[in-house]
GROMACS .gro file of C-alpha atoms in nm:
model
  299
    1MET     CA    1  -1.760   4.144   0.780
    2ASN     CA    2  -1.451   4.316   0.924
    3ARG     CA    3  -1.094   4.226   0.835
    4LYS     CA    4  -1.022   4.066   1.175
    5VAL     CA    5  -1.311   3.822   1.141
    6LEU     CA    6  -1.206   3.740   0.785
    7PHE     CA    7  -0.852   3.672   0.903
    8LEU     CA    8  -0.970   3.442   1.182
    9LEU     CA    9  -1.198   3.249   0.946
   10SER     CA   10  -0.919   3.205   0.691
   11LEU     CA   11  -0.685   3.088   0.967
   12ILE     CA   12  -0.937   2.830   1.084
   13PHE     CA   13  -0.990   2.711   0.726
   14CYS     CA   14  -0.618   2.680   0.656
   15THR     CA   15  -0.557   2.494   0.984
   16ALA     CA   16  -0.837   2.250   0.906
   17THR     CA   17  -0.701   2.197   0.556
   18LEU     CA   18  -0.345   2.136   0.672
   19SER     CA   19  -0.445   1.899   0.951
   20ALA     CA   20  -0.653   1.679   0.725
   21GLN     CA   21  -0.607   1.308   0.774
   22GLU     CA   22  -0.370   1.124   0.544
   23LEU     CA   23  -0.588   0.866   0.370
   24ASN     CA   24  -0.869   0.882   0.119
   25CYS     CA   25  -0.972   0.521   0.167
   26ARG     CA   26  -1.259   0.333   0.008
   27ILE     CA   27  -1.379   0.014   0.174
   28GLN     CA   28  -1.578  -0.254  -0.005
   29ILE     CA   29  -1.701  -0.580   0.150
   30ASN     CA   30  -1.785  -0.865  -0.088
   31THR     CA   31  -2.027  -1.119   0.062
   32ASN     CA   32  -2.106  -1.322  -0.251
   33LYS     CA   33  -1.965  -1.636  -0.093
   34ILE     CA   34  -2.195  -1.605   0.209
   35GLN     CA   35  -2.551  -1.713   0.136
   36GLY     CA   36  -2.873  -1.663   0.328
   37THR     CA   37  -2.735  -1.447   0.608
   38ASN     CA   38  -2.813  -1.103   0.742
   39LYS     CA   39  -2.597  -0.870   0.536
   40GLN     CA   40  -2.666  -0.564   0.752
   41VAL     CA   41  -2.369  -0.639   0.974
   42TYR     CA   42  -2.142  -0.601   0.672
   43ASN     CA   43  -2.292  -0.264   0.584
   44THR     CA   44  -2.229  -0.153   0.940
   45LEU     CA   45  -1.873  -0.284   0.930
   46GLN     CA   46  -1.802  -0.117   0.596
   47THR     CA   47  -1.914   0.219   0.730
   48ALA     CA   48  -1.719   0.174   1.053
   49LEU     CA   49  -1.397   0.079   0.871
   50THR     CA   50  -1.432   0.370   0.629
   51ASP     CA   51  -1.464   0.612   0.920
   52PHE     CA   52  -1.178   0.442   1.105
   53MET     CA   53  -0.933   0.464   0.816
   54ASN     CA   54  -1.023   0.813   0.698
   55ASN     CA   55  -1.081   0.993   1.029
   56LYS     CA   56  -0.780   0.869   1.224
   57LYS     CA   57  -0.464   1.081   1.217
   58TRP     CA   58  -0.194   0.827   1.140
   59THR     CA   59   0.108   1.060   1.146
   60ASN     CA   60   0.227   1.394   1.283
   61ALA     CA   61   0.282   1.523   0.930
   62GLN     CA   62   0.064   1.794   0.781
   63TYR     CA   63  -0.142   1.679   0.483
   64SER     CA   64  -0.364   1.908   0.280
   65SER     CA   65  -0.691   1.770   0.149
   66THR     CA   66  -0.536   1.741  -0.198
   67GLU     CA   67  -0.241   1.539  -0.065
   68LYS     CA   68  -0.444   1.255   0.080
   69ILE     CA   69  -0.332   0.911  -0.036
   70ASP     CA   70  -0.587   0.739  -0.256
   71CYS     CA   71  -0.631   0.377  -0.145
   72SER     CA   72  -0.886   0.098  -0.138
   73PHE     CA   73  -0.953  -0.216   0.066
   74VAL     CA   74  -1.170  -0.493  -0.079
   75ILE     CA   75  -1.267  -0.751   0.182
   76THR     CA   76  -1.400  -1.085   0.057
   77VAL     CA   77  -1.581  -1.285   0.323
   78ASN     CA   78  -1.514  -1.658   0.287
   79GLU     CA   79  -1.669  -1.787   0.610
   80GLU     CA   80  -1.870  -1.650   0.899
   81ASN     CA   81  -1.965  -1.781   1.239
   82THR     CA   82  -2.246  -1.567   1.373
   83SER     CA   83  -2.246  -1.735   1.713
   84THR     CA   84  -1.881  -1.647   1.780
   85HIS     CA   85  -1.877  -1.334   1.560
   86ARG     CA   86  -1.574  -1.474   1.376
   87TYR     CA   87  -1.508  -1.393   1.013
   88LYS     CA   88  -1.254  -1.551   0.777
   89CYS     CA   89  -1.175  -1.321   0.487
   90GLU     CA   90  -0.928  -1.216   0.222
   91LEU     CA   91  -0.812  -0.860   0.172
   92GLN     CA   92  -0.705  -0.682  -0.148
   93VAL     CA   93  -0.516  -0.362  -0.072
   94GLN     CA   94  -0.438  -0.098  -0.334
   95SER     CA   95  -0.288   0.248  -0.323
   96ARG     CA   96  -0.201   0.504  -0.587
   97ARG     CA   97  -0.038   0.842  -0.621
   98PRO     CA   98  -0.064   1.108  -0.892
   99VAL     CA   99   0.223   1.169  -1.132
  100PHE     CA  100   0.330   1.533  -1.146
  101ASN     CA  101   0.211   1.744  -1.439
  102SER     CA  102  -0.023   1.472  -1.566
  103VAL     CA  103  -0.368   1.325  -1.514
  104TYR     CA  104  -0.214   0.982  -1.460
  105SER     CA  105  -0.209   0.802  -1.124
  106THR     CA  106   0.048   0.529  -1.076
  107THR     CA  107  -0.023   0.218  -0.869
  108LEU     CA  108   0.203   0.184  -0.566
  109LEU     CA  109   0.049  -0.120  -0.398
  110ASN     CA  110  -0.172  -0.401  -0.523
  111PHE     CA  111  -0.153  -0.684  -0.272
  112ARG     CA  112  -0.376  -0.975  -0.167
  113ASP     CA  113  -0.369  -1.086   0.196
  114VAL     CA  114  -0.535  -1.427   0.229
  115SER     CA  115  -0.527  -1.439   0.612
  116PHE     CA  116  -0.762  -1.161   0.711
  117ASP     CA  117  -0.947  -1.326   1.001
  118PHE     CA  118  -1.109  -1.131   1.284
  119ASN     CA  119  -1.385  -1.102   1.541
  120TYR     CA  120  -1.645  -0.828   1.510
  121VAL     CA  121  -1.968  -0.752   1.695
  122GLU     CA  122  -2.197  -0.512   1.512
  123PHE     CA  123  -2.188  -0.153   1.646
  124ASP     CA  124  -1.894  -0.222   1.876
  125PRO     CA  125  -1.644   0.066   1.846
  126LEU     CA  126  -1.322  -0.005   1.658
  127GLN     CA  127  -1.034   0.033   1.902
  128PHE     CA  128  -0.674   0.082   1.793
  129SER     CA  129  -0.347   0.164   1.965
  130ASP     CA  130   0.013   0.179   1.847
  131SER     CA  131   0.122   0.036   2.181
  132LYS     CA  132  -0.149  -0.220   2.260
  133PHE     CA  133  -0.313  -0.500   2.062
  134GLU     CA  134  -0.684  -0.417   2.048
  135GLY     CA  135  -0.794  -0.693   1.810
  136ASN     CA  136  -0.692  -0.842   1.479
  137LEU     CA  137  -0.932  -0.633   1.270
  138THR     CA  138  -0.791  -0.291   1.358
  139ALA     CA  139  -0.437  -0.427   1.389
  140ILE     CA  140  -0.442  -0.541   1.025
  141MET     CA  141  -0.606  -0.221   0.904
  142GLY     CA  142  -0.354  -0.012   1.098
  143PHE     CA  143  -0.068  -0.224   0.970
  144TYR     CA  144  -0.165  -0.162   0.607
  145ALA     CA  145  -0.226   0.207   0.674
  146TYR     CA  146   0.139   0.236   0.775
  147ILE     CA  147   0.257   0.021   0.485
  148ILE     CA  148   0.064   0.248   0.244
  149LEU     CA  149   0.216   0.557   0.407
  150GLY     CA  150   0.565   0.407   0.392
  151ILE     CA  151   0.545   0.306   0.027
  152ASP     CA  152   0.405   0.648  -0.062
  153GLN     CA  153   0.681   0.832   0.126
  154ASP     CA  154   0.951   0.610  -0.028
  155SER     CA  155   0.830   0.734  -0.369
  156PHE     CA  156   0.886   1.098  -0.269
  157SER     CA  157   1.211   1.083  -0.070
  158PRO     CA  158   1.495   0.829  -0.039
  159LEU     CA  159   1.399   0.579   0.232
  160GLY     CA  160   1.136   0.827   0.350
  161GLY     CA  161   0.896   0.552   0.451
  162THR     CA  162   1.117   0.400   0.722
  163PRO     CA  163   0.931   0.557   1.020
  164TYR     CA  164   0.603   0.410   0.894
  165PHE     CA  165   0.748   0.067   0.826
  166THR     CA  166   0.884   0.075   1.182
  167ARG     CA  167   0.534   0.147   1.314
  168ALA     CA  168   0.399  -0.142   1.110
  169GLU     CA  169   0.671  -0.360   1.265
  170GLN     CA  170   0.554  -0.257   1.614
  171ILE     CA  171   0.200  -0.368   1.531
  172MET     CA  172   0.334  -0.694   1.394
  173THR     CA  173   0.535  -0.761   1.711
  174MET     CA  174   0.231  -0.703   1.933
  175ALA     CA  175   0.006  -0.916   1.714
  176GLN     CA  176   0.246  -1.213   1.718
  177THR     CA  177   0.177  -1.274   2.087
  178ASN     CA  178  -0.193  -1.325   2.014
  179MET     CA  179  -0.136  -1.617   1.775
  180GLU     CA  180  -0.351  -1.478   1.494
  181THR     CA  181  -0.267  -1.594   1.142
  182GLY     CA  182  -0.060  -1.382   0.907
  183TRP     CA  183   0.183  -1.240   1.162
  184GLN     CA  184   0.416  -1.527   1.244
  185ALA     CA  185   0.779  -1.542   1.137
  186PHE     CA  186   0.852  -1.771   0.843
  187ASP     CA  187   0.493  -1.899   0.837
  188ASN     CA  188   0.442  -1.761   0.487
  189GLN     CA  189   0.672  -1.577   0.248
  190ARG     CA  190   0.392  -1.332   0.165
  191ASN     CA  191   0.243  -1.266   0.508
  192ARG     CA  192   0.258  -0.947   0.713
  193TYR     CA  193   0.576  -1.051   0.891
  194ALA     CA  194   0.742  -1.100   0.553
  195ILE     CA  195   0.621  -0.762   0.428
  196VAL     CA  196   0.755  -0.546   0.707
  197SER     CA  197   1.073  -0.752   0.743
  198SER     CA  198   1.147  -0.706   0.373
  199PHE     CA  199   1.107  -0.329   0.384
  200LEU     CA  200   1.340  -0.300   0.685
  201ASP     CA  201   1.594  -0.551   0.552
  202GLU     CA  202   1.929  -0.392   0.463
  203ALA     CA  203   1.930  -0.606   0.147
  204SER     CA  204   1.623  -0.412   0.027
  205LYS     CA  205   1.787  -0.069   0.053
  206GLU     CA  206   1.886  -0.055  -0.314
  207TYR     CA  207   1.534  -0.158  -0.415
  208ARG     CA  208   1.381   0.118  -0.202
  209LEU     CA  209   1.618   0.376  -0.348
  210MET     CA  210   1.516   0.255  -0.694
  211TRP     CA  211   1.151   0.305  -0.591
  212TYR     CA  212   1.231   0.671  -0.523
  213SER     CA  213   1.419   0.728  -0.850
  214TYR     CA  214   1.152   0.540  -1.049
  215HIS     CA  215   0.880   0.774  -0.927
  216ARG     CA  216   1.044   1.105  -0.841
  217LYS     CA  217   1.319   1.116  -1.104
  218GLY     CA  218   1.139   0.901  -1.359
  219LEU     CA  219   0.761   0.930  -1.375
  220ASP     CA  220   0.737   1.275  -1.217
  221GLU     CA  221   0.978   1.423  -1.472
  222MET     CA  222   0.837   1.253  -1.782
  223SER     CA  223   0.663   1.574  -1.889
  224ILE     CA  224   0.993   1.764  -1.871
  225ASN     CA  225   1.229   1.521  -2.045
  226THR     CA  226   1.080   1.187  -2.148
  227ASP     CA  227   1.404   1.034  -2.275
  228LYS     CA  228   1.602   1.122  -1.964
  229SER     CA  229   1.326   0.997  -1.733
  230ARG     CA  230   1.296   0.670  -1.923
  231ALA     CA  231   1.674   0.622  -1.903
  232THR     CA  232   1.662   0.684  -1.527
  233ILE     CA  233   1.398   0.418  -1.483
  234ALA     CA  234   1.585   0.171  -1.702
  235GLU     CA  235   1.904   0.217  -1.504
  236GLY     CA  236   1.726   0.188  -1.170
  237LEU     CA  237   1.555  -0.140  -1.253
  238GLY     CA  238   1.887  -0.315  -1.205
  239ALA     CA  239   1.800  -0.307  -0.834
  240LEU     CA  240   1.547  -0.581  -0.901
  241LYS     CA  241   1.826  -0.817  -1.004
  242SER     CA  242   2.030  -0.725  -0.697
  243LEU     CA  243   1.737  -0.794  -0.466
  244TYR     CA  244   1.657  -1.117  -0.649
  245ALA     CA  245   2.017  -1.233  -0.609
  246ALA     CA  246   2.019  -1.154  -0.236
  247ARG     CA  247   1.658  -1.241  -0.147
  248PRO     CA  248   1.496  -1.440  -0.430
  249THR     CA  249   1.173  -1.490  -0.231
  250SER     CA  250   1.140  -1.128  -0.115
  251VAL     CA  251   0.779  -1.013  -0.110
  252LEU     CA  252   0.898  -0.680  -0.251
  253LEU     CA  253   0.952  -0.852  -0.583
  254THR     CA  254   0.588  -0.960  -0.569
  255PHE     CA  255   0.490  -0.603  -0.483
  256PHE     CA  256   0.677  -0.473  -0.787
  257SER     CA  257   0.536  -0.739  -1.016
  258ASP     CA  258   0.175  -0.682  -0.912
  259ALA     CA  259   0.196  -0.303  -0.925
  260LYS     CA  260   0.449  -0.216  -1.194
  261ILE     CA  261   0.518  -0.469  -1.470
  262ASP     CA  262   0.233  -0.350  -1.694
  263GLU     CA  263   0.340   0.010  -1.640
  264VAL     CA  264   0.703  -0.068  -1.724
  265ASN     CA  265   0.583  -0.242  -2.039
  266ASP     CA  266   0.395   0.074  -2.141
  267ILE     CA  267   0.689   0.303  -2.061
  268PHE     CA  268   0.931   0.106  -2.276
  269SER     CA  269   0.698   0.037  -2.565
  270LYS     CA  270   0.883   0.334  -2.710
  271GLY     CA  271   1.245   0.426  -2.664
  272LEU     CA  272   1.595   0.319  -2.753
  273ALA     CA  273   1.652  -0.040  -2.852
  274SER     CA  274   1.933  -0.067  -2.596
  275GLU     CA  275   1.697   0.040  -2.317
  276LYS     CA  276   1.431  -0.205  -2.426
  277GLU     CA  277   1.681  -0.488  -2.432
  278SER     CA  278   1.823  -0.411  -2.087
  279VAL     CA  279   1.480  -0.375  -1.928
  280TYR     CA  280   1.356  -0.693  -2.094
  281LYS     CA  281   1.664  -0.878  -1.964
  282VAL     CA  282   1.599  -0.763  -1.607
  283LEU     CA  283   1.232  -0.860  -1.616
  284SER     CA  284   1.298  -1.197  -1.779
  285ASP     CA  285   1.566  -1.280  -1.521
  286VAL     CA  286   1.353  -1.181  -1.221
  287PHE     CA  287   1.000  -1.259  -1.345
  288PRO     CA  288   1.042  -1.535  -1.609
  289ALA     CA  289   0.691  -1.675  -1.557
  290GLN     CA  290   0.528  -1.343  -1.644
  291SER     CA  291   0.683  -1.285  -1.985
  292SER     CA  292   0.344  -1.236  -2.150
  293ARG     CA  293   0.307  -0.910  -1.957
  294TYR     CA  294   0.627  -0.753  -2.092
  295GLU     CA  295   0.688  -0.936  -2.421
  296SER     CA  296   0.583  -0.632  -2.626
  297ILE     CA  297   0.888  -0.439  -2.502
  298ARG     CA  298   1.098  -0.625  -2.759
  299ARG     CA  299   0.874  -0.548  -3.054
   0.00000   0.00000   0.00000
């Protein structure tokens, strides 16, 4: 094979690698609560959602295949109406990212959405648009795709996720006019309106900057200087108290609790007594009902 052909093949390979989609998403549908029905529709839906999430290009950024964001969606079906093709479900969304120079992946998102209701007809194509509401199913999946991208980018650059949170806000605004559950203002302090509003709230800026320092200056540099990285994390956690003081019901506090408390407990199981005390004080002030998860910090 001549050099020109080799060059063209390598160029094609590199272009394909760099233009890879952003998500490595696993979809699981749990139908244990639905008895005596045809489960084939759920297999079809699971395959369709997997293709939808993994094959769509969500951003203009260039992602290599090794940079894809690892995430998972577990859908639990609570009710079905086969005559109207209506499904009432819950959704557990998780995402992770690797920590530099380690085999450890840190959880970025671990959230349960209890208002995942939608219509679906088997084999119908899944339509989605950033500028038009095409149905609650793809709107919710697209919304969380952008939330996952935003949280991931916030962990790599200060406030880097803002463009993706803004896209999620656009989906939310369109969905509100269709009166589906989970999108309405002030309907629920943990719904999708609350999520995107919290990320774009000026009062959350310090929290989001902490998210960056926690991951990029803390976890990612643990292998270089463990003591310095742990001190950086300890100092940054003060942002939790600031957010709690300004927005005590912010869903971002729930996000942190569900994704990070156990990790913080592990990080500060060793370290200076002064660090342990300050971190314990922050957690006990903000998350007093969850003391069993971080009690070992004081030991």
